[in-house]
Amino acid sequence: LSVADLVDESYRRIGEVEDRVKAFLTLNEEGARRRAAELDDRLGDGEAKGLLFGLPAGIKDNIVTRGLRTTCASKLLDNFKPVHHATVMDKLDAAQSITIGKLNMDEFAMGGSNENSAYHVTRNPWNLEHVPGGSSGGSAAAVAAGEVFFALGSDTGGSIRQPAAYCGVVGLKPTYGLVSRFGLVAFASSLDQIGPVTRSVEDAAYVLQAIAGHDPLDSTSANVDIPDYLSALTGDVRGLRIAVPKEYFGEGIDPAVKDAVLTALKVLESQGAVWEEVSMPHNEYAVATYYLLASSEASSNLARFDGVRYGVRSSEAESLLDVFVKSRSEGFGDEVKRRIMLGTYALSSGYYDAYYLKAQKVRTLIKRDFDVVFEKFDLVLGPTAPTPAFKLGAQVDDPLTMYLNDIFSIPVNLAGVPAISVPCGTNAEGLPIGLQLIGRAFDESTVLRAAHAYE
Ligand code: GLN
């Protein structure tokens, strides 16, 4: 099997299902075929294979790719072709995967259903009437539909794990600082992380191995040794201590999700893990805290989109101020505008102490809940999301309900720790359910080991 064959198969599958799934925003067919030929030649010359040699990959459209359109699913960046690669793209090139195309998402990664994309909605491959989740919905749908072998997504408040859960695939959010954010279009810089979306835990370990590591171009990148994640996949979880927070099974959780997650816990127990119920009392403030902080950071980060430096400029503008106002008014969608207004308000003088500063303090309390639990336990177990994938259109007019989907994924980003979503069954309609395993900072090995043993 040549790399060209793999790439052919990927585009063949895209041709077969993409008109229904609609996971992609841009295809890279010419570039991918050129690269495949190059890799096949080099192998003929006897060169050693990279870690991800020849594997077809899809990239979320908020990760910049040299010469390949990068829109963040926003009209504002409709014509944006980056002149450089994100660090993760340099790493994928070094590992020799093939970039098949750029994947749909909620605009600027704000949302949980892909319905905030300015281009089209992606559908859940398991049931086309349902959302794929978000914001990395294109990443999860493309992997679930077999269009690519793996995808990269980004996770600010659940955006890798929730769509992975909804689409029945594996999604890993690494520890904050493990994977470089250089070239990831910033949404909330203190929360954003890039991570893999794959069909198996082993694949997630391979992709993480390829993209993790210190990067001088990202000032928050951690300078830590990268372990061999593959050697962590021993299948042995004997003696592993698992905390099960009672707050993760309270009000609002779908009974099918609760059953599936508790059944998964029993499986890990039968494999030799031990567990105890714990309390994480500040969990209930996580959604409010996150939406304040993430919106505040977003309002500042998105100030760079002024119609001058990047992307689309309004043709109606008559003065410089007009360029800013009209380009942004025409370029941003409703959810993005909502966040910018919320964030600007929370950061304004007079409200800063009451909202932004208060939220920062609560963030510390949420992080401490994890610190306390990790003194005694190796992992925290719970559902990834309170329900399976909902129907398209069901929550578009109700941002608050949409925000509540993130209740179990958001505390992880606020604390900066790693977490994985692994499929753990389906509901009566056959829609997938995700099990979430959360680990200590930089202990991806334990997260992967347990997820792999369970899977
Ligand atoms: N649903 C969350 C939000 O809309 C998730 C975002 C993310 O992780 N990128 O903010």
GROMACS .gro file of C-alpha atoms and ligand atoms in nm:
model
  465
    1LEU     CA    1   0.000   0.000   0.000
    2SER     CA    2   0.150   0.334  -0.104
    3VAL     CA    3   0.084   0.674   0.052
    4ALA     CA    4  -0.082   0.771  -0.276
    5ASP     CA    5  -0.327   0.481  -0.221
    6LEU     CA    6  -0.412   0.606   0.129
    7VAL     CA    7  -0.471   0.956  -0.001
    8ASP     CA    8  -0.686   0.819  -0.286
    9GLU     CA    9  -0.895   0.625  -0.037
   10SER     CA   10  -0.944   0.934   0.179
   11TYR     CA   11  -1.071   1.145  -0.114
   12ARG     CA   12  -1.279   0.854  -0.242
   13ARG     CA   13  -1.454   0.832   0.096
   14ILE     CA   14  -1.497   1.211   0.102
   15GLY     CA   15  -1.661   1.188  -0.242
   16GLU     CA   16  -1.893   0.920  -0.107
   17VAL     CA   17  -2.019   1.085   0.215
   18GLU     CA   18  -1.923   1.452   0.223
   19ASP     CA   19  -2.243   1.584   0.060
   20ARG     CA   20  -2.428   1.448   0.367
   21VAL     CA   21  -2.174   1.495   0.648
   22LYS     CA   22  -2.021   1.826   0.531
   23ALA     CA   23  -1.723   1.811   0.765
   24PHE     CA   24  -1.481   2.009   0.545
   25LEU     CA   25  -1.446   2.378   0.461
   26THR     CA   26  -1.146   2.345   0.227
   27LEU     CA   27  -0.985   2.046   0.059
   28ASN     CA   28  -0.611   2.024  -0.007
   29GLU     CA   29  -0.627   1.766  -0.283
   30GLU     CA   30  -0.345   1.894  -0.503
   31GLY     CA   31  -0.112   1.956  -0.208
   32ALA     CA   32  -0.194   1.619  -0.051
   33ARG     CA   33  -0.126   1.425  -0.372
   34ARG     CA   34   0.200   1.609  -0.429
   35ARG     CA   35   0.312   1.531  -0.075
   36ALA     CA   36   0.207   1.165  -0.108
   37ALA     CA   37   0.420   1.124  -0.421
   38GLU     CA   38   0.713   1.286  -0.242
   39LEU     CA   39   0.682   1.049   0.056
   40ASP     CA   40   0.647   0.743  -0.168
   41ASP     CA   41   0.966   0.848  -0.351
   42ARG     CA   42   1.158   0.898  -0.031
   43LEU     CA   43   1.055   0.556   0.098
   44GLY     CA   44   1.183   0.413  -0.230
   45ASP     CA   45   1.514   0.583  -0.151
   46GLY     CA   46   1.524   0.393   0.177
   47GLU     CA   47   1.446   0.687   0.411
   48ALA     CA   48   1.309   0.598   0.757
   49LYS     CA   49   0.937   0.654   0.814
   50GLY     CA   50   0.800   0.931   1.035
   51LEU     CA   51   0.573   0.845   1.330
   52LEU     CA   52   0.256   0.923   1.133
   53PHE     CA   53   0.394   0.826   0.794
   54GLY     CA   54   0.137   0.867   0.517
   55LEU     CA   55  -0.167   0.900   0.742
   56PRO     CA   56  -0.448   1.120   0.603
   57ALA     CA   57  -0.527   1.399   0.851
   58GLY     CA   58  -0.793   1.667   0.879
   59ILE     CA   59  -0.712   1.997   1.051
   60LYS     CA   60  -0.958   2.220   1.236
   61ASP     CA   61  -0.984   2.548   1.051
   62ASN     CA   62  -0.852   2.762   1.338
   63ILE     CA   63  -0.503   2.610   1.301
   64VAL     CA   64  -0.304   2.809   1.047
   65THR     CA   65  -0.169   2.621   0.747
   66ARG     CA   66   0.083   2.778   0.510
   67GLY     CA   67  -0.075   2.861   0.175
   68LEU     CA   68  -0.398   2.681   0.266
   69ARG     CA   69  -0.710   2.885   0.342
   70THR     CA   70  -0.779   2.920   0.716
   71THR     CA   71  -1.116   3.077   0.796
   72CYS     CA   72  -1.203   2.985   1.158
   73ALA     CA   73  -1.546   2.929   0.993
   74SER     CA   74  -1.586   3.310   0.987
   75LYS     CA   75  -1.677   3.536   0.694
   76LEU     CA   76  -1.421   3.776   0.833
   77LEU     CA   77  -1.138   3.539   0.734
   78ASP     CA   78  -1.304   3.414   0.415
   79ASN     CA   79  -1.000   3.500   0.203
   80PHE     CA   80  -0.722   3.436   0.459
   81LYS     CA   81  -0.425   3.231   0.337
   82PRO     CA   82  -0.161   3.219   0.612
   83VAL     CA   83   0.201   3.274   0.521
   84HIS     CA   84   0.326   3.040   0.794
   85HIS     CA   85   0.249   2.709   0.962
   86ALA     CA   86   0.130   2.657   1.319
   87THR     CA   87   0.394   2.469   1.518
   88VAL     CA   88   0.168   2.160   1.526
   89MET     CA   89   0.166   2.165   1.144
   90ASP     CA   90   0.547   2.170   1.134
   91LYS     CA   91   0.537   1.875   1.372
   92LEU     CA   92   0.286   1.685   1.159
   93ASP     CA   93   0.503   1.752   0.853
   94ALA     CA   94   0.802   1.611   1.042
   95ALA     CA   95   0.593   1.305   1.141
   96GLN     CA   96   0.491   1.277   0.772
   97SER     CA   97   0.111   1.276   0.792
   98ILE     CA   98  -0.082   1.417   0.497
   99THR     CA   99  -0.311   1.719   0.527
  100ILE     CA  100  -0.631   1.624   0.345
  101GLY     CA  101  -0.821   1.945   0.422
  102LYS     CA  102  -0.950   2.197   0.675
  103LEU     CA  103  -1.244   2.110   0.895
  104ASN     CA  104  -1.562   2.293   0.986
  105MET     CA  105  -1.616   2.435   1.334
  106ASP     CA  106  -1.820   2.690   1.522
  107GLU     CA  107  -1.702   3.039   1.426
  108PHE     CA  108  -1.379   3.115   1.616
  109ALA     CA  109  -1.446   2.797   1.820
  110MET     CA  110  -1.744   2.954   1.997
  111GLY     CA  111  -2.020   2.699   2.024
  112GLY     CA  112  -2.105   2.338   2.087
  113SER     CA  113  -2.292   2.223   1.777
  114ASN     CA  114  -2.120   2.356   1.462
  115GLU     CA  115  -2.434   2.557   1.396
  116ASN     CA  116  -2.232   2.876   1.448
  117SER     CA  117  -2.020   2.811   1.138
  118ALA     CA  118  -2.065   3.096   0.887
  119TYR     CA  119  -2.055   2.841   0.602
  120HIS     CA  120  -2.270   2.535   0.666
  121VAL     CA  121  -2.364   2.293   0.942
  122THR     CA  122  -2.181   1.963   0.976
  123ARG     CA  123  -2.402   1.665   1.053
  124ASN     CA  124  -2.353   1.378   1.293
  125PRO     CA  125  -2.255   1.069   1.087
  126TRP     CA  126  -2.453   0.844   1.325
  127ASN     CA  127  -2.775   1.033   1.258
  128LEU     CA  128  -2.782   1.319   1.009
  129GLU     CA  129  -3.065   1.496   1.195
  130HIS     CA  130  -2.836   1.546   1.495
  131VAL     CA  131  -2.547   1.785   1.556
  132PRO     CA  132  -2.189   1.653   1.558
  133GLY     CA  133  -2.114   1.871   1.864
  134GLY     CA  134  -1.865   2.151   1.868
  135SER     CA  135  -1.670   2.346   1.828
  136SER     CA  136  -1.446   2.078   1.668
  137GLY     CA  137  -1.754   1.914   1.510
  138GLY     CA  138  -1.590   1.885   1.167
  139SER     CA  139  -1.292   1.705   1.324
  140ALA     CA  140  -1.510   1.450   1.507
  141ALA     CA  141  -1.748   1.395   1.213
  142ALA     CA  142  -1.465   1.347   0.959
  143VAL     CA  143  -1.298   1.083   1.178
  144ALA     CA  144  -1.629   0.910   1.260
  145ALA     CA  145  -1.727   0.901   0.890
  146GLY     CA  146  -1.390   0.755   0.789
  147GLU     CA  147  -1.294   1.055   0.574
  148VAL     CA  148  -0.958   1.096   0.749
  149PHE     CA  149  -0.750   0.873   0.971
  150PHE     CA  150  -0.716   1.134   1.243
  151ALA     CA  151  -0.790   1.501   1.301
  152LEU     CA  152  -0.664   1.787   1.511
  153GLY     CA  153  -0.913   1.990   1.710
  154SER     CA  154  -0.889   2.259   1.975
  155ASP     CA  155  -1.043   2.256   2.320
  156THR     CA  156  -1.110   2.575   2.517
  157GLY     CA  157  -1.411   2.449   2.711
  158GLY     CA  158  -1.475   2.098   2.581
  159SER     CA  159  -1.449   2.148   2.207
  160ILE     CA  160  -1.247   1.832   2.142
  161ARG     CA  161  -1.413   1.605   2.398
  162GLN     CA  162  -1.780   1.692   2.351
  163PRO     CA  163  -1.786   1.640   1.971
  164ALA     CA  164  -1.577   1.322   2.017
  165ALA     CA  165  -1.844   1.198   2.261
  166TYR     CA  166  -2.129   1.291   2.025
  167CYS     CA  167  -1.964   1.122   1.726
  168GLY     CA  168  -1.840   0.806   1.900
  169VAL     CA  169  -1.467   0.873   1.861
  170VAL     CA  170  -1.175   0.944   2.096
  171GLY     CA  171  -1.084   1.307   2.181
  172LEU     CA  172  -0.796   1.416   2.403
  173LYS     CA  173  -0.741   1.760   2.555
  174PRO     CA  174  -0.377   1.776   2.667
  175THR     CA  175  -0.249   1.960   2.975
  176TYR     CA  176  -0.237   2.337   2.919
  177GLY     CA  177   0.113   2.408   2.785
  178LEU     CA  178   0.193   2.058   2.656
  179VAL     CA  179   0.111   2.133   2.291
  180SER     CA  180   0.217   2.461   2.133
  181ARG     CA  181  -0.056   2.717   2.066
  182PHE     CA  182   0.161   2.903   1.815
  183GLY     CA  183  -0.054   2.934   1.504
  184LEU     CA  184  -0.377   2.838   1.678
  185VAL     CA  185  -0.603   3.139   1.625
  186ALA     CA  186  -0.657   3.251   1.984
  187PHE     CA  187  -1.002   3.235   2.141
  188ALA     CA  188  -0.927   3.231   2.517
  189SER     CA  189  -0.550   3.207   2.550
  190SER     CA  190  -0.543   3.081   2.910
  191LEU     CA  191  -0.768   2.786   2.818
  192ASP     CA  192  -0.700   2.690   2.454
  193GLN     CA  193  -0.520   2.362   2.375
  194ILE     CA  194  -0.480   2.165   2.051
  195GLY     CA  195  -0.532   1.787   2.067
  196PRO     CA  196  -0.607   1.472   1.868
  197VAL     CA  197  -0.940   1.330   1.754
  198THR     CA  198  -0.898   0.961   1.661
  199ARG     CA  199  -1.075   0.628   1.634
  200SER     CA  200  -0.877   0.461   1.913
  201VAL     CA  201  -0.681   0.553   2.225
  202GLU     CA  202  -0.366   0.409   2.071
  203ASP     CA  203  -0.402   0.643   1.773
  204ALA     CA  204  -0.448   0.935   2.015
  205ALA     CA  205  -0.119   0.838   2.185
  206TYR     CA  206   0.061   0.838   1.847
  207VAL     CA  207  -0.073   1.179   1.747
  208LEU     CA  208  -0.001   1.329   2.089
  209GLN     CA  209   0.355   1.194   2.071
  210ALA     CA  210   0.398   1.375   1.740
  211ILE     CA  211   0.257   1.715   1.844
  212ALA     CA  212   0.361   1.755   2.212
  213GLY     CA  213   0.671   1.944   2.317
  214HIS     CA  214   0.825   2.274   2.417
  215ASP     CA  215   0.804   2.562   2.170
  216PRO     CA  216   0.993   2.888   2.222
  217LEU     CA  217   0.734   3.058   1.997
  218ASP     CA  218   0.460   3.005   2.261
  219SER     CA  219   0.541   3.179   2.589
  220THR     CA  220   0.303   2.950   2.781
  221SER     CA  221   0.454   2.633   2.636
  222ALA     CA  222   0.587   2.408   2.915
  223ASN     CA  223   0.948   2.299   2.910
  224VAL     CA  224   0.893   1.941   3.026
  225ASP     CA  225   1.027   1.604   2.910
  226ILE     CA  226   0.783   1.426   2.683
  227PRO     CA  227   0.731   1.065   2.796
  228ASP     CA  228   0.679   0.772   2.561
  229TYR     CA  229   0.298   0.766   2.555
  230LEU     CA  230   0.284   0.440   2.364
  231SER     CA  231   0.466   0.252   2.636
  232ALA     CA  232   0.195   0.369   2.880
  233LEU     CA  233  -0.061   0.151   2.699
  234THR     CA  234   0.002  -0.157   2.912
  235GLY     CA  235  -0.361  -0.264   2.958
  236ASP     CA  236  -0.294  -0.279   3.332
  237VAL     CA  237  -0.504  -0.060   3.564
  238ARG     CA  238  -0.466  -0.266   3.882
  239GLY     CA  239  -0.454  -0.041   4.188
  240LEU     CA  240  -0.542   0.273   3.991
  241ARG     CA  241  -0.739   0.508   4.220
  242ILE     CA  242  -1.042   0.669   4.056
  243ALA     CA  243  -1.245   0.955   4.203
  244VAL     CA  244  -1.611   0.980   4.105
  245PRO     CA  245  -1.746   1.327   4.186
  246LYS     CA  246  -2.110   1.319   4.289
  247GLU     CA  247  -2.159   1.657   4.116
  248TYR     CA  248  -2.099   1.484   3.781
  249PHE     CA  249  -2.409   1.271   3.819
  250GLY     CA  250  -2.660   1.525   3.948
  251GLU     CA  251  -2.939   1.725   3.793
  252GLY     CA  252  -2.965   1.749   3.413
  253ILE     CA  253  -2.781   1.428   3.330
  254ASP     CA  254  -2.957   1.198   3.084
  255PRO     CA  255  -3.030   0.858   3.247
  256ALA     CA  256  -2.877   0.673   2.950
  257VAL     CA  257  -2.554   0.870   2.992
  258LYS     CA  258  -2.546   0.802   3.365
  259ASP     CA  259  -2.598   0.427   3.309
  260ALA     CA  260  -2.333   0.401   3.039
  261VAL     CA  261  -2.073   0.589   3.246
  262LEU     CA  262  -2.140   0.387   3.563
  263THR     CA  263  -2.118   0.065   3.358
  264ALA     CA  264  -1.778   0.182   3.230
  265LEU     CA  265  -1.672   0.242   3.590
  266LYS     CA  266  -1.769  -0.120   3.671
  267VAL     CA  267  -1.550  -0.239   3.382
  268LEU     CA  268  -1.249  -0.052   3.518
  269GLU     CA  269  -1.327  -0.189   3.864
  270SER     CA  270  -1.338  -0.545   3.728
  271GLN     CA  271  -0.994  -0.477   3.577
  272GLY     CA  272  -0.855  -0.395   3.920
  273ALA     CA  273  -0.904  -0.020   3.958
  274VAL     CA  274  -1.048   0.106   4.287
  275TRP     CA  275  -1.289   0.396   4.317
  276GLU     CA  276  -1.460   0.623   4.569
  277GLU     CA  277  -1.723   0.892   4.550
  278VAL     CA  278  -1.588   1.244   4.613
  279SER     CA  279  -1.723   1.598   4.612
  280MET     CA  280  -1.596   1.883   4.397
  281PRO     CA  281  -1.806   2.160   4.552
  282HIS     CA  282  -1.707   2.444   4.318
  283ASN     CA  283  -1.802   2.256   4.003
  284GLU     CA  284  -2.141   2.426   3.995
  285TYR     CA  285  -1.977   2.765   3.934
  286ALA     CA  286  -1.767   2.642   3.642
  287VAL     CA  287  -2.004   2.735   3.359
  288ALA     CA  288  -2.056   3.093   3.481
  289THR     CA  289  -1.684   3.134   3.551
  290TYR     CA  290  -1.582   2.998   3.212
  291TYR     CA  291  -1.823   3.211   3.007
  292LEU     CA  292  -1.703   3.524   3.184
  293LEU     CA  293  -1.332   3.451   3.148
  294ALA     CA  294  -1.347   3.300   2.799
  295SER     CA  295  -1.555   3.592   2.670
  296SER     CA  296  -1.323   3.845   2.833
  297GLU     CA  297  -1.017   3.691   2.671
  298ALA     CA  298  -1.200   3.656   2.340
  299SER     CA  299  -1.301   4.023   2.337
  300SER     CA  300  -0.936   4.115   2.366
  301ASN     CA  301  -0.800   3.850   2.126
  302LEU     CA  302  -1.054   3.928   1.855
  303ALA     CA  303  -0.963   4.298   1.857
  304ARG     CA  304  -0.697   4.213   1.595
  305PHE     CA  305  -0.968   4.148   1.336
  306ASP     CA  306  -1.006   4.507   1.229
  307GLY     CA  307  -1.044   4.477   0.853
  308VAL     CA  308  -0.691   4.609   0.808
  309ARG     CA  309  -0.449   4.334   0.903
  310TYR     CA  310  -0.635   4.015   0.818
  311GLY     CA  311  -0.921   3.895   0.612
  312VAL     CA  312  -1.217   4.072   0.462
  313ARG     CA  313  -1.254   4.453   0.459
  314SER     CA  314  -1.594   4.615   0.421
  315SER     CA  315  -1.636   4.779   0.082
  316GLU     CA  316  -1.882   5.028   0.232
  317ALA     CA  317  -1.636   5.205   0.463
  318GLU     CA  318  -1.571   5.576   0.420
  319SER     CA  319  -1.334   5.645   0.711
  320LEU     CA  320  -1.087   5.445   0.920
  321LEU     CA  321  -1.336   5.403   1.206
  322ASP     CA  322  -1.586   5.288   0.947
  323VAL     CA  323  -1.340   5.020   0.829
  324PHE     CA  324  -1.324   4.878   1.181
  325VAL     CA  325  -1.694   4.899   1.260
  326LYS     CA  326  -1.831   4.786   0.925
  327SER     CA  327  -1.576   4.506   0.869
  328ARG     CA  328  -1.650   4.364   1.214
  329SER     CA  329  -2.027   4.415   1.190
  330GLU     CA  330  -2.041   4.237   0.856
  331GLY     CA  331  -1.770   3.979   0.929
  332PHE     CA  332  -1.864   3.839   1.271
  333GLY     CA  333  -2.166   3.620   1.340
  334ASP     CA  334  -2.414   3.664   1.626
  335GLU     CA  335  -2.247   3.433   1.880
  336VAL     CA  336  -1.908   3.598   1.830
  337LYS     CA  337  -2.064   3.942   1.875
  338ARG     CA  338  -2.243   3.821   2.190
  339ARG     CA  339  -1.912   3.706   2.342
  340ILE     CA  340  -1.728   4.026   2.248
  341MET     CA  341  -2.000   4.238   2.409
  342LEU     CA  342  -2.009   4.021   2.722
  343GLY     CA  343  -1.631   4.022   2.753
  344THR     CA  344  -1.593   4.394   2.693
  345TYR     CA  345  -1.855   4.460   2.959
  346ALA     CA  346  -1.688   4.229   3.213
  347LEU     CA  347  -1.352   4.396   3.155
  348SER     CA  348  -1.474   4.757   3.164
  349SER     CA  349  -1.371   4.976   3.455
  350GLY     CA  350  -1.629   4.966   3.730
  351TYR     CA  351  -1.732   4.609   3.644
  352TYR     CA  352  -1.387   4.448   3.632
  353ASP     CA  353  -1.375   4.369   4.006
  354ALA     CA  354  -1.730   4.241   4.022
  355TYR     CA  355  -1.701   4.010   3.721
  356TYR     CA  356  -1.356   3.941   3.577
  357LEU     CA  357  -1.162   3.949   3.903
  358LYS     CA  358  -1.430   3.753   4.088
  359ALA     CA  359  -1.431   3.490   3.814
  360GLN     CA  360  -1.051   3.457   3.839
  361LYS     CA  361  -1.087   3.387   4.211
  362VAL     CA  362  -1.352   3.123   4.151
  363ARG     CA  363  -1.126   2.968   3.886
  364THR     CA  364  -0.865   2.919   4.158
  365LEU     CA  365  -1.123   2.746   4.381
  366ILE     CA  366  -1.221   2.512   4.096
  367LYS     CA  367  -0.856   2.428   4.036
  368ARG     CA  368  -0.812   2.359   4.410
  369ASP     CA  369  -1.097   2.107   4.401
  370PHE     CA  370  -0.884   1.911   4.153
  371ASP     CA  371  -0.564   1.957   4.358
  372VAL     CA  372  -0.737   1.811   4.663
  373VAL     CA  373  -0.877   1.512   4.473
  374PHE     CA  374  -0.543   1.440   4.301
  375GLU     CA  375  -0.367   1.418   4.638
  376LYS     CA  376  -0.547   1.088   4.686
  377PHE     CA  377  -0.657   0.974   4.340
  378ASP     CA  378  -0.496   0.918   3.998
  379LEU     CA  379  -0.800   0.995   3.784
  380VAL     CA  380  -1.140   1.163   3.796
  381LEU     CA  381  -1.416   0.980   3.608
  382GLY     CA  382  -1.746   1.114   3.478
  383PRO     CA  383  -1.948   1.177   3.164
  384THR     CA  384  -1.806   1.401   2.890
  385ALA     CA  385  -2.143   1.571   2.832
  386PRO     CA  386  -2.480   1.547   3.010
  387THR     CA  387  -2.667   1.419   2.701
  388PRO     CA  388  -2.593   1.249   2.368
  389ALA     CA  389  -2.599   1.463   2.050
  390PHE     CA  390  -2.914   1.677   2.030
  391LYS     CA  391  -3.113   1.753   1.716
  392LEU     CA  392  -3.004   2.021   1.471
  393GLY     CA  393  -3.182   2.346   1.555
  394ALA     CA  394  -3.288   2.230   1.902
  395GLN     CA  395  -3.073   2.478   2.092
  396VAL     CA  396  -2.974   2.749   1.842
  397ASP     CA  397  -3.205   3.009   1.992
  398ASP     CA  398  -3.114   2.925   2.348
  399PRO     CA  399  -2.751   3.011   2.423
  400LEU     CA  400  -2.785   2.934   2.795
  401THR     CA  401  -2.896   2.574   2.737
  402MET     CA  402  -2.617   2.541   2.483
  403TYR     CA  403  -2.365   2.667   2.743
  404LEU     CA  404  -2.489   2.409   2.998
  405ASN     CA  405  -2.374   2.124   2.771
  406ASP     CA  406  -2.022   2.217   2.876
  407ILE     CA  407  -2.081   2.163   3.248
  408PHE     CA  408  -1.851   1.858   3.278
  409SER     CA  409  -1.587   1.958   3.026
  410ILE     CA  410  -1.524   2.319   3.132
  411PRO     CA  411  -1.378   2.258   3.483
  412VAL     CA  412  -1.093   2.067   3.313
  413ASN     CA  413  -0.988   2.371   3.107
  414LEU     CA  414  -1.020   2.604   3.405
  415ALA     CA  415  -0.782   2.374   3.599
  416GLY     CA  416  -0.550   2.321   3.299
  417VAL     CA  417  -0.542   1.941   3.344
  418PRO     CA  418  -0.564   1.671   3.071
  419ALA     CA  419  -0.878   1.472   2.988
  420ILE     CA  420  -0.993   1.220   2.732
  421SER     CA  421  -1.336   1.124   2.599
  422VAL     CA  422  -1.374   0.757   2.501
  423PRO     CA  423  -1.690   0.598   2.359
  424CYS     CA  424  -1.880   0.401   2.625
  425GLY     CA  425  -2.196   0.283   2.452
  426THR     CA  426  -2.506   0.435   2.297
  427ASN     CA  427  -2.855   0.543   2.399
  428ALA     CA  428  -3.173   0.370   2.277
  429GLU     CA  429  -3.159   0.566   1.949
  430GLY     CA  430  -2.805   0.445   1.883
  431LEU     CA  431  -2.637   0.779   1.954
  432PRO     CA  432  -2.289   0.750   2.108
  433ILE     CA  433  -2.206   0.838   2.470
  434GLY     CA  434  -1.865   0.954   2.594
  435LEU     CA  435  -1.678   0.857   2.911
  436GLN     CA  436  -1.447   1.128   3.043
  437LEU     CA  437  -1.124   1.047   3.229
  438ILE     CA  438  -0.938   1.342   3.380
  439GLY     CA  439  -0.576   1.326   3.501
  440ARG     CA  440  -0.313   1.524   3.686
  441ALA     CA  441  -0.128   1.799   3.499
  442PHE     CA  442   0.122   1.642   3.253
  443ASP     CA  443   0.006   1.291   3.342
  444GLU     CA  444  -0.140   1.209   2.999
  445SER     CA  445   0.022   0.864   3.038
  446THR     CA  446  -0.221   0.758   3.313
  447VAL     CA  447  -0.519   0.902   3.125
  448LEU     CA  448  -0.421   0.712   2.810
  449ARG     CA  449  -0.342   0.392   3.003
  450ALA     CA  450  -0.684   0.379   3.169
  451ALA     CA  451  -0.874   0.478   2.853
  452HIS     CA  452  -0.684   0.214   2.653
  453ALA     CA  453  -0.749  -0.058   2.912
  454TYR     CA  454  -1.120   0.028   2.916
  455GLU     CA  455  -1.164   0.062   2.539
  456GLN     N1  456  -1.892   2.535   2.403
  456GLN     C1  457  -1.776   2.608   2.447
  456GLN     C2  458  -1.787   2.751   2.401
  456GLN     O1  459  -1.872   2.779   2.322
  456GLN     C3  460  -1.656   2.537   2.396
  456GLN     C4  461  -1.560   2.615   2.319
  456GLN     C5  462  -1.431   2.546   2.289
  456GLN     O2  463  -1.387   2.457   2.362
  456GLN     N2  464  -1.367   2.597   2.187
  456GLN     O3  465  -1.715   2.837   2.447
   0.00000   0.00000   0.00000
